[in-house]
mmCIF file of C-alpha atoms in Angstrom:
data_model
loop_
_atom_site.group_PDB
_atom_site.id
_atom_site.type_symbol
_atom_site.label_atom_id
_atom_site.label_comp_id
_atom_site.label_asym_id
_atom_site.label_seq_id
_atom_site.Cartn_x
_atom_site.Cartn_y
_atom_site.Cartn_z
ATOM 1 C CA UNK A 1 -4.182 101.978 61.259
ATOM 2 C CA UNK A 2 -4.438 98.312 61.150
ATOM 3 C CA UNK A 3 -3.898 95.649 63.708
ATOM 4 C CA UNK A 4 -1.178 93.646 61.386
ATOM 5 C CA UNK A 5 -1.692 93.269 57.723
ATOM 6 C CA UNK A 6 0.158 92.506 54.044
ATOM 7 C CA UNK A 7 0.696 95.631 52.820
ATOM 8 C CA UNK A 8 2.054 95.280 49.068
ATOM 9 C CA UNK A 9 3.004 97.616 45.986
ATOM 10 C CA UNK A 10 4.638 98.226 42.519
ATOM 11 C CA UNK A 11 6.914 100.705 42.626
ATOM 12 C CA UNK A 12 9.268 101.904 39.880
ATOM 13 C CA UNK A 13 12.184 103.836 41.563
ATOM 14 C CA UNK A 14 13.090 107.235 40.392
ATOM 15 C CA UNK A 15 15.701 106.813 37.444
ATOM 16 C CA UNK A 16 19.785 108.941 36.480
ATOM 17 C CA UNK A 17 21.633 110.048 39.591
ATOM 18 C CA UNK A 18 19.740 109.101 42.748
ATOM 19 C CA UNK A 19 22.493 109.279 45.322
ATOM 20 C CA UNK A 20 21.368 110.234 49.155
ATOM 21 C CA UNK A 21 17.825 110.000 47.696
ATOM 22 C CA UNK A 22 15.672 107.285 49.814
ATOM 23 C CA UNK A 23 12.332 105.723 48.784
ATOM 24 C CA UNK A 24 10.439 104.224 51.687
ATOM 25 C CA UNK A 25 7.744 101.863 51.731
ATOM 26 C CA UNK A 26 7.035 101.330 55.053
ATOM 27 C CA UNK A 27 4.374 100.943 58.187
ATOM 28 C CA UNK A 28 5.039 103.007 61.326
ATOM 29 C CA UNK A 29 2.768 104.128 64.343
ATOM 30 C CA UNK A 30 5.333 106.369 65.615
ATOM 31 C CA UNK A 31 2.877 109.494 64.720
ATOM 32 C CA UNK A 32 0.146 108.080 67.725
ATOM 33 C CA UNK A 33 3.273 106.373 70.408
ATOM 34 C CA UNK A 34 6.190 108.515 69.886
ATOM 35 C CA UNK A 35 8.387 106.777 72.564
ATOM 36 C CA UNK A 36 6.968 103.448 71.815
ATOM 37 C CA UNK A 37 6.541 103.146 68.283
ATOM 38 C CA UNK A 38 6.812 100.324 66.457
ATOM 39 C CA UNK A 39 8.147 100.330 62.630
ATOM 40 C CA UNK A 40 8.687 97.887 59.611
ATOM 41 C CA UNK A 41 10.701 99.254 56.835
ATOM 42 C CA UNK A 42 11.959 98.707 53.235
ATOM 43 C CA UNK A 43 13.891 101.676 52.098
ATOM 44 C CA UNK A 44 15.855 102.231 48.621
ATOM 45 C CA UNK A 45 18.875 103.444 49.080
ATOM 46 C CA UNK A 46 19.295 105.739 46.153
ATOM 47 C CA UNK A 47 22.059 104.852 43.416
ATOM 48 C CA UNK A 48 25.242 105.950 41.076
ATOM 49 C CA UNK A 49 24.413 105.441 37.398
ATOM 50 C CA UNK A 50 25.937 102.067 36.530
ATOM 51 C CA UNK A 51 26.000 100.733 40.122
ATOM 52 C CA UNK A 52 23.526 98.292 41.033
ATOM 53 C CA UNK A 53 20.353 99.446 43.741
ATOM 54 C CA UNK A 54 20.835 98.507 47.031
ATOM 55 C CA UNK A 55 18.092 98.552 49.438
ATOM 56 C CA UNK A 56 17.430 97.340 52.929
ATOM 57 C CA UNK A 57 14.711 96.137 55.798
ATOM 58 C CA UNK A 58 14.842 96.494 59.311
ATOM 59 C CA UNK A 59 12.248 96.502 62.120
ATOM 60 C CA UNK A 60 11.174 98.337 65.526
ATOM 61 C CA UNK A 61 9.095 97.442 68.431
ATOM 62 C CA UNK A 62 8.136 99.355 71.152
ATOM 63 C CA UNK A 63 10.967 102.066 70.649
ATOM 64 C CA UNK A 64 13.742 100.071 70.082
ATOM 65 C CA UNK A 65 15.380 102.366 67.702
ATOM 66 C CA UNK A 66 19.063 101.523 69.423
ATOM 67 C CA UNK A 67 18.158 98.248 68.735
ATOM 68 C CA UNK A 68 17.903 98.462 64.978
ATOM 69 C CA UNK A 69 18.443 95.282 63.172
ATOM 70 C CA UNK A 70 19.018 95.981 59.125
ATOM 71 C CA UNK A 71 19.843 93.749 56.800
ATOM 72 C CA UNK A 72 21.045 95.321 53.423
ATOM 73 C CA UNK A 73 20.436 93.676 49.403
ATOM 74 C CA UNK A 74 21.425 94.480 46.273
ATOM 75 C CA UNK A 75 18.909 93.899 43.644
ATOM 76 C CA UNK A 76 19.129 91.561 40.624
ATOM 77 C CA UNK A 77 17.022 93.996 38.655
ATOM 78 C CA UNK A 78 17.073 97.257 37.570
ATOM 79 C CA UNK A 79 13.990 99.239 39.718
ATOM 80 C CA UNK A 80 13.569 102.025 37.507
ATOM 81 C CA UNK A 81 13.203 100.442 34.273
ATOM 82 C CA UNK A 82 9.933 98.766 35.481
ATOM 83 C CA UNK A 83 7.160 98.355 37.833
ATOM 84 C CA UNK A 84 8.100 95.456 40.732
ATOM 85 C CA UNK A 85 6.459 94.397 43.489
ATOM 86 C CA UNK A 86 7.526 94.792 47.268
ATOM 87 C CA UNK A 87 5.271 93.616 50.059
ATOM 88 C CA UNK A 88 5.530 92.989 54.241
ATOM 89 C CA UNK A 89 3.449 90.376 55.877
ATOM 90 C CA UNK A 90 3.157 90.994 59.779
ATOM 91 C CA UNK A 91 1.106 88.321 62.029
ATOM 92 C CA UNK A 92 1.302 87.892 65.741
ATOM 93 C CA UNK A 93 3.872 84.695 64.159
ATOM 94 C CA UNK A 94 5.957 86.255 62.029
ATOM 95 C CA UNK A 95 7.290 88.893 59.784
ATOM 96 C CA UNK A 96 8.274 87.870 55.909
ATOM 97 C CA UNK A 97 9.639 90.642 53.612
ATOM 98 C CA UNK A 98 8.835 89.818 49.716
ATOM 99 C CA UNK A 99 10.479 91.128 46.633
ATOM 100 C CA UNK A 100 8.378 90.301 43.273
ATOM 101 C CA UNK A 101 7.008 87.268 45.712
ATOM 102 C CA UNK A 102 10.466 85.704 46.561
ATOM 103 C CA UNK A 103 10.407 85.689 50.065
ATOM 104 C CA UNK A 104 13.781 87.886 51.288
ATOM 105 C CA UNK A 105 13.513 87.662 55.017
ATOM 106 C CA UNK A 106 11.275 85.950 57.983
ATOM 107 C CA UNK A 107 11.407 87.004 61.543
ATOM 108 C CA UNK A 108 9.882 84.696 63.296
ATOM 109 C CA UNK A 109 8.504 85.588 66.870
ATOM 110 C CA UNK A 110 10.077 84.634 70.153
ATOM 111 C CA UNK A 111 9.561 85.099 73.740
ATOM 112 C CA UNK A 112 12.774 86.610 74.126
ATOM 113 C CA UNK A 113 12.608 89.537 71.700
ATOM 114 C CA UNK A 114 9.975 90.720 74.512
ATOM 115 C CA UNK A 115 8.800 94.153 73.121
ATOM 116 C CA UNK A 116 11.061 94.617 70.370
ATOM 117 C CA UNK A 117 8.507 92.160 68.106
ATOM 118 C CA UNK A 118 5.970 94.969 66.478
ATOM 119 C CA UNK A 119 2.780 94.719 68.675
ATOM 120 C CA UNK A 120 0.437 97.880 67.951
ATOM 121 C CA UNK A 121 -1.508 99.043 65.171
ATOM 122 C CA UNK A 122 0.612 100.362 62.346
ATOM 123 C CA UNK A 123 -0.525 103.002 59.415
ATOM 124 C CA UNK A 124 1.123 102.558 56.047
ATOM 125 C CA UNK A 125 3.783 105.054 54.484
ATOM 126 C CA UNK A 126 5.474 105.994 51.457
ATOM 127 C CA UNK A 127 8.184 108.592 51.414
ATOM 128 C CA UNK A 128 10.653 110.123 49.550
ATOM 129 C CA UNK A 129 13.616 112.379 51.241
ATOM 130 C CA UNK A 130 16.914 113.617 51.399
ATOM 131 C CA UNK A 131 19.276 110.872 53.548
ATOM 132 C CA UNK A 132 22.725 112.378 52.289
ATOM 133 C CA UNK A 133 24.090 112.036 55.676
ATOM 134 C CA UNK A 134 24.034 108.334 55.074
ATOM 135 C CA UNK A 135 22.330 106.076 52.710
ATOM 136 C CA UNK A 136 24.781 105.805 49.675
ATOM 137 C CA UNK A 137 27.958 104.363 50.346
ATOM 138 C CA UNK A 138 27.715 105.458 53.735
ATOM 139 C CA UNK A 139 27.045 109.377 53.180
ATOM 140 C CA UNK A 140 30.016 109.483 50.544
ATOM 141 C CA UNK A 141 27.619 110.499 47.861
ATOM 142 C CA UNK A 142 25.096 113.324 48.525
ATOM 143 C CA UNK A 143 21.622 113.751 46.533
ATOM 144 C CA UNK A 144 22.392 116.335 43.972
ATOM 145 C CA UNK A 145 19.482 118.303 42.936
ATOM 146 C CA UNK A 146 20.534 119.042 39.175
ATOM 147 C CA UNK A 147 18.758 115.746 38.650
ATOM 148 C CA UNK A 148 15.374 116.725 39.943
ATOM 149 C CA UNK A 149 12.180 116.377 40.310
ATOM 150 C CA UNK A 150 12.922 112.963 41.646
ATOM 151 C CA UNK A 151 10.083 110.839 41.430
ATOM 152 C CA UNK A 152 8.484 107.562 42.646
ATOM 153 C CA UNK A 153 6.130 105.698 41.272
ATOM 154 C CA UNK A 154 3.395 103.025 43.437
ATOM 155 C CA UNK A 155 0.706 101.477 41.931
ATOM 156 C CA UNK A 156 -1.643 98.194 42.294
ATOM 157 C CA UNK A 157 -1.475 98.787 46.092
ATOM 158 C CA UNK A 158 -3.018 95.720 48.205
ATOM 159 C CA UNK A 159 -3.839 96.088 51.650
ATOM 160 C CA UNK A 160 -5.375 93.618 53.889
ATOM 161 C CA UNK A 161 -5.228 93.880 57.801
ATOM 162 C CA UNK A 162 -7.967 94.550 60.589
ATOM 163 C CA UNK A 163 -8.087 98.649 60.665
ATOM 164 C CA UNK A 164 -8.527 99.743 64.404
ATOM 165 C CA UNK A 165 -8.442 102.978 66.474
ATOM 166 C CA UNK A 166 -5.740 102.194 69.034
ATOM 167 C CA UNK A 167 -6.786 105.015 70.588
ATOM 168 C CA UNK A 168 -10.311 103.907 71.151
ATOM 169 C CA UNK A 169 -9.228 100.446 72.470
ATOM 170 C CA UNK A 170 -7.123 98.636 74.860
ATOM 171 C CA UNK A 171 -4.572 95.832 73.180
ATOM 172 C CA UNK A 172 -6.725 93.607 75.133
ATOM 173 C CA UNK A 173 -9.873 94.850 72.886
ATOM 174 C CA UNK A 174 -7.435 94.990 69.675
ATOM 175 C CA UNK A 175 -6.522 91.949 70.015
ATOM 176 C CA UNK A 176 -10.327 90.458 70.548
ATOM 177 C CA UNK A 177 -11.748 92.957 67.670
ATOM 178 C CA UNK A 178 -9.356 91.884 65.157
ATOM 179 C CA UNK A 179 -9.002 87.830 66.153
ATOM 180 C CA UNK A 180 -10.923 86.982 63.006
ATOM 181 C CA UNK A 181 -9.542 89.041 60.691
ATOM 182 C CA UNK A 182 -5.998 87.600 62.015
ATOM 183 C CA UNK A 183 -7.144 84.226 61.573
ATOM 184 C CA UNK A 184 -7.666 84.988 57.846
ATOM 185 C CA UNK A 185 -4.571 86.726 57.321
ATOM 186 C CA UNK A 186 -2.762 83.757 58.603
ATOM 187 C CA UNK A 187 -4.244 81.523 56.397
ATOM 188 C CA UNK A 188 -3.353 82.933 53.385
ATOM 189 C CA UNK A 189 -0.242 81.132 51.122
ATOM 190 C CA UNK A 190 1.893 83.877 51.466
ATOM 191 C CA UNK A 191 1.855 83.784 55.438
ATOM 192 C CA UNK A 192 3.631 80.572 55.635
ATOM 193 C CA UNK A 193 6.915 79.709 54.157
ATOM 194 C CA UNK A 194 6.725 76.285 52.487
ATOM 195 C CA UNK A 195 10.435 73.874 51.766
ATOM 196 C CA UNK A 196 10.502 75.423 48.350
ATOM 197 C CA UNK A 197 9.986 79.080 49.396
ATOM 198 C CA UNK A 198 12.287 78.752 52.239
ATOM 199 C CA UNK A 199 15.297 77.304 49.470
ATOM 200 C CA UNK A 200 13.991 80.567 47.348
ATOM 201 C CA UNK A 201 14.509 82.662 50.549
ATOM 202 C CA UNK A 202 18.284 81.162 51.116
ATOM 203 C CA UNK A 203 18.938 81.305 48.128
ATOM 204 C CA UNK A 204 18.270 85.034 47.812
ATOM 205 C CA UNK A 205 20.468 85.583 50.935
ATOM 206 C CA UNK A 206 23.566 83.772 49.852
ATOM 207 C CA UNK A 207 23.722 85.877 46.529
ATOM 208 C CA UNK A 208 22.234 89.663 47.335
ATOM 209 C CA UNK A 209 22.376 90.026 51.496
ATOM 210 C CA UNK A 210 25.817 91.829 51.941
ATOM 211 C CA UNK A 211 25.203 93.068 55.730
ATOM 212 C CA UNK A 212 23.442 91.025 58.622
ATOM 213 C CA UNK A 213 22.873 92.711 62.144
ATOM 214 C CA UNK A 214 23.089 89.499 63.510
ATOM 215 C CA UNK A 215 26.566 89.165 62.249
ATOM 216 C CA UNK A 216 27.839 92.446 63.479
ATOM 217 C CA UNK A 217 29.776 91.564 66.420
ATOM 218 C CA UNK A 218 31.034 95.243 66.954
ATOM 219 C CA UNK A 219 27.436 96.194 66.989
ATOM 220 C CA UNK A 220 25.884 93.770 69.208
ATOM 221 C CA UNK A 221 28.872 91.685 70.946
ATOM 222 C CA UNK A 222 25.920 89.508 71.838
ATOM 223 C CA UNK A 223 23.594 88.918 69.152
ATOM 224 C CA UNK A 224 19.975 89.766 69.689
ATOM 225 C CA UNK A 225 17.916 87.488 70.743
ATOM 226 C CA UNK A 226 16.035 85.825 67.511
ATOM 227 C CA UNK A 227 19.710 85.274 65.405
ATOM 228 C CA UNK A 228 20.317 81.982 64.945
ATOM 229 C CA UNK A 229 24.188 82.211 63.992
ATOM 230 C CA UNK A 230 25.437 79.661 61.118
ATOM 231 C CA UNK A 231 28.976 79.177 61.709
ATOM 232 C CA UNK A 232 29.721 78.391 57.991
ATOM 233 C CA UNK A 233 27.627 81.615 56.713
ATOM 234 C CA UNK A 234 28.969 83.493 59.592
ATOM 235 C CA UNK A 235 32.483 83.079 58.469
ATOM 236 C CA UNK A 236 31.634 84.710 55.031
ATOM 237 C CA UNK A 237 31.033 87.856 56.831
ATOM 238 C CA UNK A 238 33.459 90.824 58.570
ATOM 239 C CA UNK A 239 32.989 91.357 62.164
ATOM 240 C CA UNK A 240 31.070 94.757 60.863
ATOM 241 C CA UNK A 241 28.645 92.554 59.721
ATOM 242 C CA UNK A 242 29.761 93.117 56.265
ATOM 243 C CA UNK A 243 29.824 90.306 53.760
ATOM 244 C CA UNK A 244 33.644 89.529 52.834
ATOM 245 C CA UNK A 245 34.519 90.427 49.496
ATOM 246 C CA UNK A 246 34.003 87.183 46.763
ATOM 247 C CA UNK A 247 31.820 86.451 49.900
ATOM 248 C CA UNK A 248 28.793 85.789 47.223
ATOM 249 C CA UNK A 249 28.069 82.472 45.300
ATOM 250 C CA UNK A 250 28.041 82.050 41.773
ATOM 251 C CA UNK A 251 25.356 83.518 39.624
ATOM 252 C CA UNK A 252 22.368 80.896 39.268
ATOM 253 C CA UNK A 253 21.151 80.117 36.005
ATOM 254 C CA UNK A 254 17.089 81.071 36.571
ATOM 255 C CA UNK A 255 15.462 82.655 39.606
ATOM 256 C CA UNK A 256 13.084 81.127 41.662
ATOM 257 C CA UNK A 257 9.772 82.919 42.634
ATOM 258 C CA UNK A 258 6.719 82.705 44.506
ATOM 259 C CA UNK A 259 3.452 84.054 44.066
ATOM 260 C CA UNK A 260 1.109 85.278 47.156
ATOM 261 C CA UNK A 261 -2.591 84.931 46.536
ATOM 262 C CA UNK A 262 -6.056 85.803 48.172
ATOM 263 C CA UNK A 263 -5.070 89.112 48.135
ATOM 264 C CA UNK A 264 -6.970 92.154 45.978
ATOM 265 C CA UNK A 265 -5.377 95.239 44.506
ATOM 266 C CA UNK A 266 -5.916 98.735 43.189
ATOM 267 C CA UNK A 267 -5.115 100.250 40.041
ATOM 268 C CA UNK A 268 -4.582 103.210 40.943
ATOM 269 C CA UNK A 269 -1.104 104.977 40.484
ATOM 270 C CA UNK A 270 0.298 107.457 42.765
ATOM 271 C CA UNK A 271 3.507 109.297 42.403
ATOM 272 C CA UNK A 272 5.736 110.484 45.192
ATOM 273 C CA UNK A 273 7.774 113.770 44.824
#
């Protein structure tokens, strides 16, 4: 388990008819705090030949599991024709979710959020399992398992955190055993979003981002605590949450991308059945 960390790998989805089938790459400690667990996900949503792959992030803390707050992409490549890279930074700060080192999201800490900001140490996952009930289109499409083995491929795996025993420890002693090892992690590029990242980030959102929590008014009537509601996005959007149709700009001529250093990897592949 580690006391936050950037926690980054390739993966090349599993290819032909993936419906109801979810990848996961993810960091939970819900196996040592079952009531209070804290969670940061990116899951893969499983896919329709000819549609694109639509994926989303979301994150827990302390239990908050009524509380989710998702925010669902499509991608602008397709994952199972290649290796790309996914990656989540968490800090005492903030929380940035990358894709191929364009920044996608930052959740940036506040006093209100309280508990629901990810505070304990986390161990790393990846998974691969059967969410018919509800991640393609909603459930409509069910894995079908003519089309397996279905399998998922991670490789050059980077991991850099302060591994703890929370068990061992009090947050008090966490906090104190891993202050260095924070300090570093905060000091690397890809911790802090820079003007040009930031533009990368928005941009990303305006074209792929076609559900925000924050937005979903039936959801939360009052918006968690960390949204920052932009009346002009905000009216691009249903009251589900749900980006309006022709919501999306116009295609952009070349893609923008960042590229997070300091950080060493693996070559070792792993596949996921």
């Amino acid at each position: 388990m580690y006391q936050h960390g950037f926690y980054s790998a390739k993966i090349k989805l599993p290819s032909d008819y993936t419906a109801g089938v979810v990848v996961a790459f993810y960091t939970s400690n819900g196996d040592v705090f079952e009531k209070t667990h804290d969670e940061l996900d990116i899951e893969f949503l499983g896919n329709i030949r000819g549609r694109k792959w639509r994926f989303q992030t979301n994150i827990y803390g302390n239990g908050s599991t009524h509380r989710g707050r998702e925010e669902r992409y499509t991608l602008w490549f397709d994952p199972t024709k290649d290796f790309h890279r996914y990656s989540i930074l968490w800090t005492p700060k903030n929380i940035i979710f990358y894709v191929d080192e364009v920044p996608i999201r930052e959740i940036v800490k506040t006093e209100a959020m309280g508990g629901d900001y990810p505070s304990k140490p986390m161990s790393l996952y990846a998974t691969i399992w059967d969410a018919s009930d509800w991640a393609t289109s909603g459930g409509r499409f069910k894995v079908n398992y003519k089309y397996a083995p279905f399998i998922a491929q991670f490789t050059d795996l980077s991991l850099e955190g302060c591994p703890i025993d929370p068990l061992q420890s009090s947050v008090a002693a966490v906090n104190s055993l891993c202050s260095e090892a924070t300090v570093r992690l905060q000091s690397k590029t890809y911790s802090t979003l820079t003007p040009g990242s930031h533009a990368a980030m928005r941009r990303f959102r305006q074209r792929y981002m076609y559900y925000y929590y924050c937005y979903d008014s039936i959801r939360y009537p009052i918006p968690p605590p960390e949204c920052i509601i932009d009346p002009t996005e905000r009216a691009r959007y249903h009251d589900t949450g749900r980006l309006k149709f022709g919501g999306s700009h116009k295609r952009r001529s070349r893609q923008s991308s960042l590229t997070p250093t300091n950080y060493e990897s693996s070559d070792k592949q792993a596949d996921v059945m």
